[in-house]
Coordinates of C-alpha atoms and ligand atoms in Angstrom, one line a residue:
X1 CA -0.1 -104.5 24.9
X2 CA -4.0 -103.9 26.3
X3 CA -4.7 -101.5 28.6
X4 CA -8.2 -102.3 31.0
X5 CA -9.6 -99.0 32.4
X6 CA -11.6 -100.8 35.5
X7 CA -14.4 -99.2 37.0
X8 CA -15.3 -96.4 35.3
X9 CA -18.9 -95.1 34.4
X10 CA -19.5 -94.6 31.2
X11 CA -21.4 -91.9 29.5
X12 CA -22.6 -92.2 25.6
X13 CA -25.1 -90.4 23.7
X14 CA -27.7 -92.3 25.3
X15 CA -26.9 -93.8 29.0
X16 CA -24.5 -94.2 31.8
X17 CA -23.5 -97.4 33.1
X18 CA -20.5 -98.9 35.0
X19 CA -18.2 -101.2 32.8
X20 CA -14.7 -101.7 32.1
X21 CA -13.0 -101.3 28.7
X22 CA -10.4 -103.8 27.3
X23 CA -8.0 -101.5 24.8
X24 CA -6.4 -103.6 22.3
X25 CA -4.8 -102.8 19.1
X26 CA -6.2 -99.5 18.9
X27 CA -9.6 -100.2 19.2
X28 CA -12.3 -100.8 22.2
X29 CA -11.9 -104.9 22.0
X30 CA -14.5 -105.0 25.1
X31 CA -17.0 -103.6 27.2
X32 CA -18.5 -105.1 30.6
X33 CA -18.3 -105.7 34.5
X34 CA -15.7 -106.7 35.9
X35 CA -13.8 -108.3 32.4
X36 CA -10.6 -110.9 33.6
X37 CA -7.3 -109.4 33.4
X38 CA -4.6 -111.3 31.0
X39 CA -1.0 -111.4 31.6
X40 CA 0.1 -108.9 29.4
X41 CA -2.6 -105.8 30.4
X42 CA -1.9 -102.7 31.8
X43 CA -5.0 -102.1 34.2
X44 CA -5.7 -98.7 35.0
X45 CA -8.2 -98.1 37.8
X46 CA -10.7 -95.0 36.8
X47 CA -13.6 -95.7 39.6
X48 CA -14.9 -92.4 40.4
X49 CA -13.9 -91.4 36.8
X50 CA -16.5 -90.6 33.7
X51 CA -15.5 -92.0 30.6
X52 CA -16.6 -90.5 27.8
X53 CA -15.6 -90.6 23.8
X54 CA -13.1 -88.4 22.7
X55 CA -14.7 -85.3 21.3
X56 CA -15.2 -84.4 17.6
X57 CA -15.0 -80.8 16.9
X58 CA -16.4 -80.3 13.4
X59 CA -15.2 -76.6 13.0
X60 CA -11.5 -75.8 13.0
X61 CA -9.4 -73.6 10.8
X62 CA -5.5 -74.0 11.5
X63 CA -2.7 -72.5 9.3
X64 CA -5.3 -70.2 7.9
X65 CA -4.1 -67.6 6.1
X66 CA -6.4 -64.5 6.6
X67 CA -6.0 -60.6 6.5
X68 CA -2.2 -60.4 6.0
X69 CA -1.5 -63.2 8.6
X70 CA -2.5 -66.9 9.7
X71 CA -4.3 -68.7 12.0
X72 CA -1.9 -69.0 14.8
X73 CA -2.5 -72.6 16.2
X74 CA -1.2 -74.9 13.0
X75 CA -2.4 -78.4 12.8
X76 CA 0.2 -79.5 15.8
X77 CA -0.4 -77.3 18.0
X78 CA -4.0 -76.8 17.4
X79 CA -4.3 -80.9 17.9
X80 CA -2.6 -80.5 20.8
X81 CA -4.5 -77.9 22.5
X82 CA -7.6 -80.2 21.4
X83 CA -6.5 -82.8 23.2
X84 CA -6.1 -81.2 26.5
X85 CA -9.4 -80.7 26.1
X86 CA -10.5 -83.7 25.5
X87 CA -11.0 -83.8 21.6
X88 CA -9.4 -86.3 19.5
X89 CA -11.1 -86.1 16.2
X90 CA -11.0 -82.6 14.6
X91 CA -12.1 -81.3 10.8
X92 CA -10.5 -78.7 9.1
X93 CA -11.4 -76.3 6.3
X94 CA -9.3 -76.2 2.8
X95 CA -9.3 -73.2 1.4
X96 CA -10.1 -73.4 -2.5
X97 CA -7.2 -72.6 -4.6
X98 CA -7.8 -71.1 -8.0
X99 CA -6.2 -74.9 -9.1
X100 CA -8.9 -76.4 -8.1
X101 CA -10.4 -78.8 -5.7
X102 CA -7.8 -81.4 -5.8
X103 CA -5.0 -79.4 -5.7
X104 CA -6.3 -77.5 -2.8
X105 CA -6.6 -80.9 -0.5
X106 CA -3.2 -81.9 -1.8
X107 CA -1.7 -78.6 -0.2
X108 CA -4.0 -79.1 3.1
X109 CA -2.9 -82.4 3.0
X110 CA 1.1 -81.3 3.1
X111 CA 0.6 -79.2 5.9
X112 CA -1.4 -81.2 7.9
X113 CA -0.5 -84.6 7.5
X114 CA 3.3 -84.5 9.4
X115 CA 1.7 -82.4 12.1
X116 CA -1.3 -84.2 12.9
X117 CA -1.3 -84.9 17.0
X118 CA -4.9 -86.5 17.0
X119 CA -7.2 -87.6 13.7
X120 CA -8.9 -85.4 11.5
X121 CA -10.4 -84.8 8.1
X122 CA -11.2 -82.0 6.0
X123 CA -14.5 -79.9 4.6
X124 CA -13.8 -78.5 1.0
X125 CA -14.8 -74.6 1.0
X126 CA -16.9 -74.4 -2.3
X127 CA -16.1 -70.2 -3.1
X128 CA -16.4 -70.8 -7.0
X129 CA -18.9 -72.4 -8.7
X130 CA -17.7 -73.7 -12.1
X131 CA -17.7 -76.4 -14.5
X132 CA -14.6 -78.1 -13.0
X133 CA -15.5 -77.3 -9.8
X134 CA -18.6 -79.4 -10.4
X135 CA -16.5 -82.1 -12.1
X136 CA -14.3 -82.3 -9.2
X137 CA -17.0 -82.5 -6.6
X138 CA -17.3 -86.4 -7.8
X139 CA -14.1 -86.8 -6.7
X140 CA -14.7 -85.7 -3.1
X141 CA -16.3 -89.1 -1.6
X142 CA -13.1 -91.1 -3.1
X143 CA -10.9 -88.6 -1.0
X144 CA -12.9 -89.4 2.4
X145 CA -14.4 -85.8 2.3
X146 CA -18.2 -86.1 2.4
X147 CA -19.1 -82.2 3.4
X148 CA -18.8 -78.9 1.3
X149 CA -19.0 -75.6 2.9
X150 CA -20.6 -72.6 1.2
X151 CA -20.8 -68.3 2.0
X152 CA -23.3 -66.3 1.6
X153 CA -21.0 -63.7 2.8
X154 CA -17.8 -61.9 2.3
X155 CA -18.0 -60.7 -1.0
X156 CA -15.7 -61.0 -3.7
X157 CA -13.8 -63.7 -1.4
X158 CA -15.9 -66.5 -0.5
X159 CA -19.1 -65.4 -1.3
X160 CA -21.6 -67.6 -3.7
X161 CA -24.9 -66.2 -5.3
X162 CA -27.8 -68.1 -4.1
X163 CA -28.4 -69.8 -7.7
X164 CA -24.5 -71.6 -7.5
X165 CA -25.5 -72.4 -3.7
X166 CA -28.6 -74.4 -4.9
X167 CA -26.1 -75.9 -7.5
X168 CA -23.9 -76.6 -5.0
X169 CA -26.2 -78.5 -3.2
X170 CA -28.0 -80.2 -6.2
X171 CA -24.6 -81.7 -6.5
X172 CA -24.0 -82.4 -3.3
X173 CA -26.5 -84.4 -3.0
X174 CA -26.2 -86.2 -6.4
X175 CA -22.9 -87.4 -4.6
X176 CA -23.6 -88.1 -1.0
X177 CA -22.1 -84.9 0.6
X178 CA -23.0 -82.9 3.2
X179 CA -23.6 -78.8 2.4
X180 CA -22.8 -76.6 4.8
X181 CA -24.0 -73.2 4.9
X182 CA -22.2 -69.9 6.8
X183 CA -25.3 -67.9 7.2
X184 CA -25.4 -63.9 6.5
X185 CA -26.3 -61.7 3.7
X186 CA -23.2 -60.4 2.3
X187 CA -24.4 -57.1 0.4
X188 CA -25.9 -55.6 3.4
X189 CA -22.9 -56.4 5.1
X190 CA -21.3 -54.7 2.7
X191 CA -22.5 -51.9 2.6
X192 CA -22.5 -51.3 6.2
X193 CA -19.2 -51.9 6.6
X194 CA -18.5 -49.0 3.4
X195 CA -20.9 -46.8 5.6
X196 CA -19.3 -47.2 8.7
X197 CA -16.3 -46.4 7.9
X198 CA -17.3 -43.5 5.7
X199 CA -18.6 -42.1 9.3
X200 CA -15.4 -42.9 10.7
X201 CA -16.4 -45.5 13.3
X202 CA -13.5 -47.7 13.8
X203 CA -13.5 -49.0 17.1
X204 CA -14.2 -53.5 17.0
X205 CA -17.9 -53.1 18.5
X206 CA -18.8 -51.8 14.9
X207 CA -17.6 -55.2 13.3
X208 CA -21.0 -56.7 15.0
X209 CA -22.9 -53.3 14.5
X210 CA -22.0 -54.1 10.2
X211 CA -23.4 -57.8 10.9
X212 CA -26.6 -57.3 12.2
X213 CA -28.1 -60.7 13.5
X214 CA -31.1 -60.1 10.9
X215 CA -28.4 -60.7 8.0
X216 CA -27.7 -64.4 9.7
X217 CA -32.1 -65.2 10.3
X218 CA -32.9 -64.6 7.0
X219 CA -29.9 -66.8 5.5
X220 CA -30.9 -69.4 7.9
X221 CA -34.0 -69.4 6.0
X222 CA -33.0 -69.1 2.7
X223 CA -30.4 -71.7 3.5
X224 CA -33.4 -73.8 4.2
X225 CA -35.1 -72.8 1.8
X226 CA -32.6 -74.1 -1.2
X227 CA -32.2 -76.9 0.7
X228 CA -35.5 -78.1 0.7
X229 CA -35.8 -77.2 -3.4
X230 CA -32.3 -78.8 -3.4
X231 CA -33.9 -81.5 -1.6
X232 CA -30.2 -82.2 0.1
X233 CA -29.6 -81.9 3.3
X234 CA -28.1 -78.7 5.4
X235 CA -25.8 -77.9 8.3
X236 CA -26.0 -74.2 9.3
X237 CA -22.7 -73.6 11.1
X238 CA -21.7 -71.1 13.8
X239 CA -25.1 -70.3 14.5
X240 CA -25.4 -67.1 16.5
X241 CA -28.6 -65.5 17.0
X242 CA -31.8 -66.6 18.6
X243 CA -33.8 -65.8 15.1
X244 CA -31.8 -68.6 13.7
X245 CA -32.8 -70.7 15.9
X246 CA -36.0 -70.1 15.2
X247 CA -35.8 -70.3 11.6
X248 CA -34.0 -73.8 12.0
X249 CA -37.2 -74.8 14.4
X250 CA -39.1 -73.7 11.6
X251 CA -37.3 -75.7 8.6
X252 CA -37.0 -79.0 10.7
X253 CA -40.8 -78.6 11.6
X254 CA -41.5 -78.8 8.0
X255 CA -39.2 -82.0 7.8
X256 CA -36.2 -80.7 6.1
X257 CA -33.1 -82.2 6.2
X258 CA -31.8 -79.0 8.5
X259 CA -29.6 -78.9 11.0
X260 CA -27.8 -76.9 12.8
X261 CA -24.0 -76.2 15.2
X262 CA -23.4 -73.6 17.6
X263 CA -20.1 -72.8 19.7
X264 CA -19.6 -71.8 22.8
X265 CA -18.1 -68.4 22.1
X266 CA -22.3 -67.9 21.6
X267 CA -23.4 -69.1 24.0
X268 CA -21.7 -66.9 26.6
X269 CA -20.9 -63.5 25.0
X270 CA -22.3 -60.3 23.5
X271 CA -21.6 -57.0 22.0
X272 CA -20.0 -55.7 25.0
X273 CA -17.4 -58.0 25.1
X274 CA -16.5 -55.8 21.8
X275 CA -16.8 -52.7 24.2
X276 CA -14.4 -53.4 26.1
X277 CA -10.7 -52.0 25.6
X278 CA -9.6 -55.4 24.1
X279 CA -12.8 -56.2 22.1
X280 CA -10.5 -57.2 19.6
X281 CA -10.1 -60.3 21.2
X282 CA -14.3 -61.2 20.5
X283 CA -13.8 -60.1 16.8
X284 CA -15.2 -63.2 14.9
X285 CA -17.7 -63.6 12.3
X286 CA -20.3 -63.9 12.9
X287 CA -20.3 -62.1 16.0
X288 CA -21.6 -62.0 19.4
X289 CA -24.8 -60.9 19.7
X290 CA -26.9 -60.3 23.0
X291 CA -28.1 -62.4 26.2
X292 CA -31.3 -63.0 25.1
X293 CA -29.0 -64.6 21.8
X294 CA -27.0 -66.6 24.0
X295 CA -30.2 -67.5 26.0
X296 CA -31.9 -68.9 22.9
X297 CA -29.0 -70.6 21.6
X298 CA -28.9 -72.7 24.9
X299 CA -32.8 -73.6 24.8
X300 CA -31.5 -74.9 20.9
X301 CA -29.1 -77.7 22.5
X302 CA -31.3 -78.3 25.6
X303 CA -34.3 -79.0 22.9
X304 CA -31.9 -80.8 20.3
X305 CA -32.9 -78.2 17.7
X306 CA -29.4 -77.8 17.5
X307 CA -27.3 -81.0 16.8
X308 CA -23.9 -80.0 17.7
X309 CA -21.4 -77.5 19.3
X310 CA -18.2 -76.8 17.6
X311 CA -15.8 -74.4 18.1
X312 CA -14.7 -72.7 14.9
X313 CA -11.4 -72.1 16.3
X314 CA -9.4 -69.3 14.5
X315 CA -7.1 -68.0 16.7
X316 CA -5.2 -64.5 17.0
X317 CA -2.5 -62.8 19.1
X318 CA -3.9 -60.2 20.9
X319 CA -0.7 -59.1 20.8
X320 CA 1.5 -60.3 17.9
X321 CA 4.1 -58.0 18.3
X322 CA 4.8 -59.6 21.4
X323 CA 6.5 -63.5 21.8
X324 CA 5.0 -66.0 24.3
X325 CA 6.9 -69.3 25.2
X326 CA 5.3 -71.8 23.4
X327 CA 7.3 -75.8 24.1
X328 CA 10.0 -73.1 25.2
X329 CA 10.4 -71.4 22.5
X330 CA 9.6 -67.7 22.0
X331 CA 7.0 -67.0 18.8
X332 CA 5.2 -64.3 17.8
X333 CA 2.3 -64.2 14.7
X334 CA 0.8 -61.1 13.9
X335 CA -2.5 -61.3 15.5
X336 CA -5.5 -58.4 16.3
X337 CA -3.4 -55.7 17.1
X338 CA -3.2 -55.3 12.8
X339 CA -7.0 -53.9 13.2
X340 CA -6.5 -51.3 16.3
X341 CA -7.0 -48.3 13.9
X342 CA -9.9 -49.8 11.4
X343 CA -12.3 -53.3 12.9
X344 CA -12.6 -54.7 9.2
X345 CA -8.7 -55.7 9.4
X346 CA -9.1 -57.3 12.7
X347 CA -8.7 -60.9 11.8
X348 CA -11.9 -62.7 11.9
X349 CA -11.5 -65.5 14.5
X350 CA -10.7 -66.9 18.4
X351 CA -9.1 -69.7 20.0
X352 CA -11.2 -72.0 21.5
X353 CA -11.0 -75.7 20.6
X354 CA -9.2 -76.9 24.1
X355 CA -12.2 -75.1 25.6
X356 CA -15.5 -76.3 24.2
X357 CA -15.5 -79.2 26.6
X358 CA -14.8 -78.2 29.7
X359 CA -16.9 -74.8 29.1
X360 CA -19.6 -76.8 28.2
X361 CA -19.4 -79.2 31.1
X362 CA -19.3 -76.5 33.7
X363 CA -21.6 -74.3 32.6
X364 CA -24.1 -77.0 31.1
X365 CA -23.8 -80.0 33.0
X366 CA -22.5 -78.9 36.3
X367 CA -25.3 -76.0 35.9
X368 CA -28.3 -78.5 35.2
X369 CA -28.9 -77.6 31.8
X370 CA -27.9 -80.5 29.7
X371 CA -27.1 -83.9 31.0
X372 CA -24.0 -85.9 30.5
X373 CA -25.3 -87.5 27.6
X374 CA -26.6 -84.6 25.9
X375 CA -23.0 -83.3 26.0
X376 CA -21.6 -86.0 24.5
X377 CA -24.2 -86.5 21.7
X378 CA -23.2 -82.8 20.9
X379 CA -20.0 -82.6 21.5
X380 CA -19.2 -86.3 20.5
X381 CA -21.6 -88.7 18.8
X382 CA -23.7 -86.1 16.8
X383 CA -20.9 -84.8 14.8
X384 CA -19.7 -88.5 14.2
X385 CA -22.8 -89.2 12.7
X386 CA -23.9 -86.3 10.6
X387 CA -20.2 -86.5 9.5
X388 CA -19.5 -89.7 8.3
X389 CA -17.5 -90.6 11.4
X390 CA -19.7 -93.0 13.2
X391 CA -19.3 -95.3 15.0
X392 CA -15.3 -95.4 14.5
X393 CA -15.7 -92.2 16.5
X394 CA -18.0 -90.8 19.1
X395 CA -19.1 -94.1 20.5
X396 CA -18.1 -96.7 23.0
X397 CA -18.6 -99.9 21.2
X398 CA -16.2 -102.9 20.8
X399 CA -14.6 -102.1 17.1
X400 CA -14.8 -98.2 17.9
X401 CA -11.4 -96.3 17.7
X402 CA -10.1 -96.3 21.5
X403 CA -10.2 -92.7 21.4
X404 CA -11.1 -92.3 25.2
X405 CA -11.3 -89.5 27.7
X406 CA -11.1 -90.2 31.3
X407 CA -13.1 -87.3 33.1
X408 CA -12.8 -86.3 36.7
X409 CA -16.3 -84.8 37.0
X410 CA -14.9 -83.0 40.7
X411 CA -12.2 -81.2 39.7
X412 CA -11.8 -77.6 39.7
X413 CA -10.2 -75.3 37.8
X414 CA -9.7 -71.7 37.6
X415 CA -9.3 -71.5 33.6
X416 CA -7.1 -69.1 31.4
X417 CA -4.7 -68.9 28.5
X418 CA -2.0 -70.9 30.9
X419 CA -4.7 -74.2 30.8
X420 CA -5.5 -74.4 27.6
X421 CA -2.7 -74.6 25.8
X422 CA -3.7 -72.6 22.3
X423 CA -0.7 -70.8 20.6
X424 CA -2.1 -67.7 21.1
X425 CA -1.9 -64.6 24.4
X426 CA -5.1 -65.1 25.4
X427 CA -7.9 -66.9 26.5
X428 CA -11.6 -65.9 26.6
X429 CA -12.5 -67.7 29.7
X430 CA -9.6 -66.0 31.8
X431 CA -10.6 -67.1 35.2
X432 CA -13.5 -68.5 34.9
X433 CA -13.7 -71.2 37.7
X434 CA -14.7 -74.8 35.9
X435 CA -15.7 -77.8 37.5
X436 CA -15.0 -81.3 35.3
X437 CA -11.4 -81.4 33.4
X438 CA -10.1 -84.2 31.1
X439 CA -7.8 -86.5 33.8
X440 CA -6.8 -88.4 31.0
X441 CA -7.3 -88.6 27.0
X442 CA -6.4 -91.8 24.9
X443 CA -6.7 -91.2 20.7
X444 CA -6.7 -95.3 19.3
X445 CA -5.5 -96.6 23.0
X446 CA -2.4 -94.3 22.7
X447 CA -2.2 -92.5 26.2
X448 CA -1.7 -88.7 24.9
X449 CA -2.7 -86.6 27.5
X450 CA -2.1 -87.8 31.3
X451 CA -3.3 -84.6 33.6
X452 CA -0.4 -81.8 32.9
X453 CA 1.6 -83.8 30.7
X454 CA 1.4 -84.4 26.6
X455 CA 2.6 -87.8 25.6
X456 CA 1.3 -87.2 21.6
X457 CA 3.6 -86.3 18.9
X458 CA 3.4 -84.5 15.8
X459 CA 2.1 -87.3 12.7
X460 CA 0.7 -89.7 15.2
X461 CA -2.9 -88.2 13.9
X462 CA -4.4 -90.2 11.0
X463 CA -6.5 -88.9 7.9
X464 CA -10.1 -90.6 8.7
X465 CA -11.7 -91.7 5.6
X466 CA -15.7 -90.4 6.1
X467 CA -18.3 -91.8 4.9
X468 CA -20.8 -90.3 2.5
X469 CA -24.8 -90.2 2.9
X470 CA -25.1 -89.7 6.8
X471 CA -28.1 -90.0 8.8
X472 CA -29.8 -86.2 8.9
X473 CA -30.5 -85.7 12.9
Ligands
LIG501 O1 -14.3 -65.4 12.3 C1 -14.3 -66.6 11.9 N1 -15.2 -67.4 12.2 N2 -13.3 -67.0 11.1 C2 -13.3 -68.3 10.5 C3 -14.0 -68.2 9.2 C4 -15.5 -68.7 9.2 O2 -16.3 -68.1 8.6 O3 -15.8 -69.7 9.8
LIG502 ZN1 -18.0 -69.4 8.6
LIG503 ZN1 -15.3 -71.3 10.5

């Protein structure tokens, strides 16, 4: 079977141009005006429709186990909520075990694999630096993972000392992977945290007071800074804070091989989301900062100093104690409400991978502040290429994955937890008004989202094989 979508306007990294798109086995077979229709195609006609690649969120952690409780979206219902949103490529985070590197994936790989609704692939967390640690890194490209993640924060969990982060990186390199760095100093951290709650602040607006933004500009730079000894190449995740933004305008004015995501939880909250009654909600780390942050952050993508927005979606309950209907059933994971007497057991983390592109659209595109294809080079193309993705995803090509969102640029939408279909009670952009929505979202040709309704299935998502020794943009 083929499917033609006829009449659409396409939007890539780079232009927009009316074409159709012949669908065949999976793949784009064709692109052009007004391409003949065989007997057996399904034409579907999208004039007055954008069509853009399916998104690829580089930053997601399902099934996470954190603080006493997990990640409440798993890698079904996380891929689902994704592809509401129009994002059919996602990468996850495995955890290191204390078995190792390969054993971690293995697990990863058990949970995910018979979920999966829409592709993915996996970062490997580097939070030990050892001699089989090092050993198994080799392994990493043969596995299709071609990026490493690295802490300088959270102590005595994740953390690494800055000498096994330049290891890590010497490595990396030595083997075609990409580092990537969670930016903040750890020990002051730390030690405000110890202070705070010696003084017996307890309330969630003191989880960003213990993380000031200084903690995330100067690991920026030391991030860049082993990275250009390293000589390897950097990706500064979640960043948060205008400083960082500077330091990364600094580091890629010298040349370095820096760059740089942000989400969108940054680009439109602060501190006093935290002050509200249910700050709890905002509690993520980093955290949200102040206007003049989010303000920077959005000259970053307007300027390309930033290459990408993810999402870092972790989500909570609110309100675990409390079931919602999820595919009608009722469920209930514990959630924020395990912090309401002390912020530093607040689970770390938000929903928001259904959201990224329709927040993005409306309050970039529609708003004048990045163009259509500026949105998809961040939200699309750019991760494809600095993760080993491209151009079997985020691109409209013939031989690209079909993975194909049909967007109807005029459609409004007041947004909430009801529209965006994360497992979780909540929604940060409750009511927000959006204009531009995902009509339509194909992962390899396979109709999976058709307005209200999901047509994907749990183990329909593949395991994408990256490739190693991406382009630095
Ligand atoms: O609060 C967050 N972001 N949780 C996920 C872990 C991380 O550091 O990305
Ligand atoms: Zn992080
Ligand atoms: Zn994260």
């Amino acid at each position: 079977m083929k499917t033609l979508l006829k009449g659409g306007t396409l939007v890539t990294a780079s232009e927009m141009f009316r074409a159709d798109i012949l669908i065949e086995d999976e793949k784009i077979a064709l692109i052009g005006l007004d391409l003949a229709v065989a007997e057996d195609t399904m034409v579907l006609d999208v004039s007055n429709r954008l069509i853009l690649p399916g998104g690829v969120d580089p930053h997601t952690h399902f099934d996470l186990p954190m603080f006493g409780t997990v990640s409440s979206d798993d890698h079904y219902t996380g891929h689902k909520a994704a592809a509401f949103g129009g994002t059919t490529t996602v990468i996850d985070f495995v955890p290191l075990e204390n078995s190792g590197i390969e054993k971690s994936i293995a697990l990863w790989r058990e949970k995910a694999d018979p979920k999966a609704a829409i592709d993915f692939s996996f970062h490997m967390n580097i939070s030990r630096f050892d001699e089989q640690i090092e050993a198994e890194m080799a392994q990493l490209t043969g596995m299709g993972i071609t990026s490493v993640k690295v802490f300088s924060a959270y102590n005595n969990r994740l953390r690494l000392s800055d000498e096994n982060i330049f290891r890590v990186m010497r490595v990396a390199k030595k083997y075609g992977l990409l580092t990537m760095l969670h930016a903040e100093n750890g020990d002051v951290i730390e030690l405000l945290i110890a202070e705070a709650l010696a003084a017996g602040h307890t309330t969630p607006e003191w989880h960003a007071l213990t993380r000031p933004a200084w903690t995330a500009v100067e690991a920026v730079l030391r991030g860049a800074a082993l990275a250009a000894m390293a000589e390897a190449p950097l990706y500064i995740v979640h960043m948060n804070a205008a400083g960082e933004v500077d330091q990364l305008a600094y580091a890629r004015s010298k040349s370095l091989p820096v760059m740089g995501e942000t989400c969108p939880q940054y680009l439109f909250f602060t501190i006093d989301h935290l002050r509200r009654p249910d700050g709890a909600k905002w509690v993520c780390s980093p955290p949200m900062r102040s206007k003049e942050d989010n303000e920077r952050l959005w000259q970053g993508l307007e300027s390309g100093i930033i290459q990408v927005v993810g999402t870092d979606h972790c989500p909570f309950f609110y309100d675990g104690s409390k079931p919602i209907l999820y595919e009608g059933k009722p469920i209930a994971i514990p959630g924020k409400e395990l912090g309401k007497d002390d912020f530093t057991k607040i689970p770390n983390g938000l929903p928001a991978v259904g959201d990224r592109l329709p927040v993005l659209w409306s309050e970039g595109v529609v708003k004048g502040r990045l163009s259509p294809s500026q949105f998809v080079a961040l939200t699309s193309t750019n991760p494809a290429r600095i993760f080993g993705l491209y151009p079997r995803k985020g691109s409209l090509t013939p031989g690209a994955d079909a993975d194909i969102v049909v967007w109807d640029a005029e459609r409004v939408v007041t947004y909430g937890v009801d529209q965006s279909h994360h497992r979780t009670d909540y929604n940060l952009f409750e009511g927000w008004t959006l204009t531009g929505f995902p009509e339509k979202v194909f992962l390899r040709g396979n109709l999976i989202v058709d307005g209200k309704q999901w047509l994907g299935s749990a183990g329909m998502g593949r395991f994408i094989q990256r490739n190693s020794h991406n382009p630095v943009l």
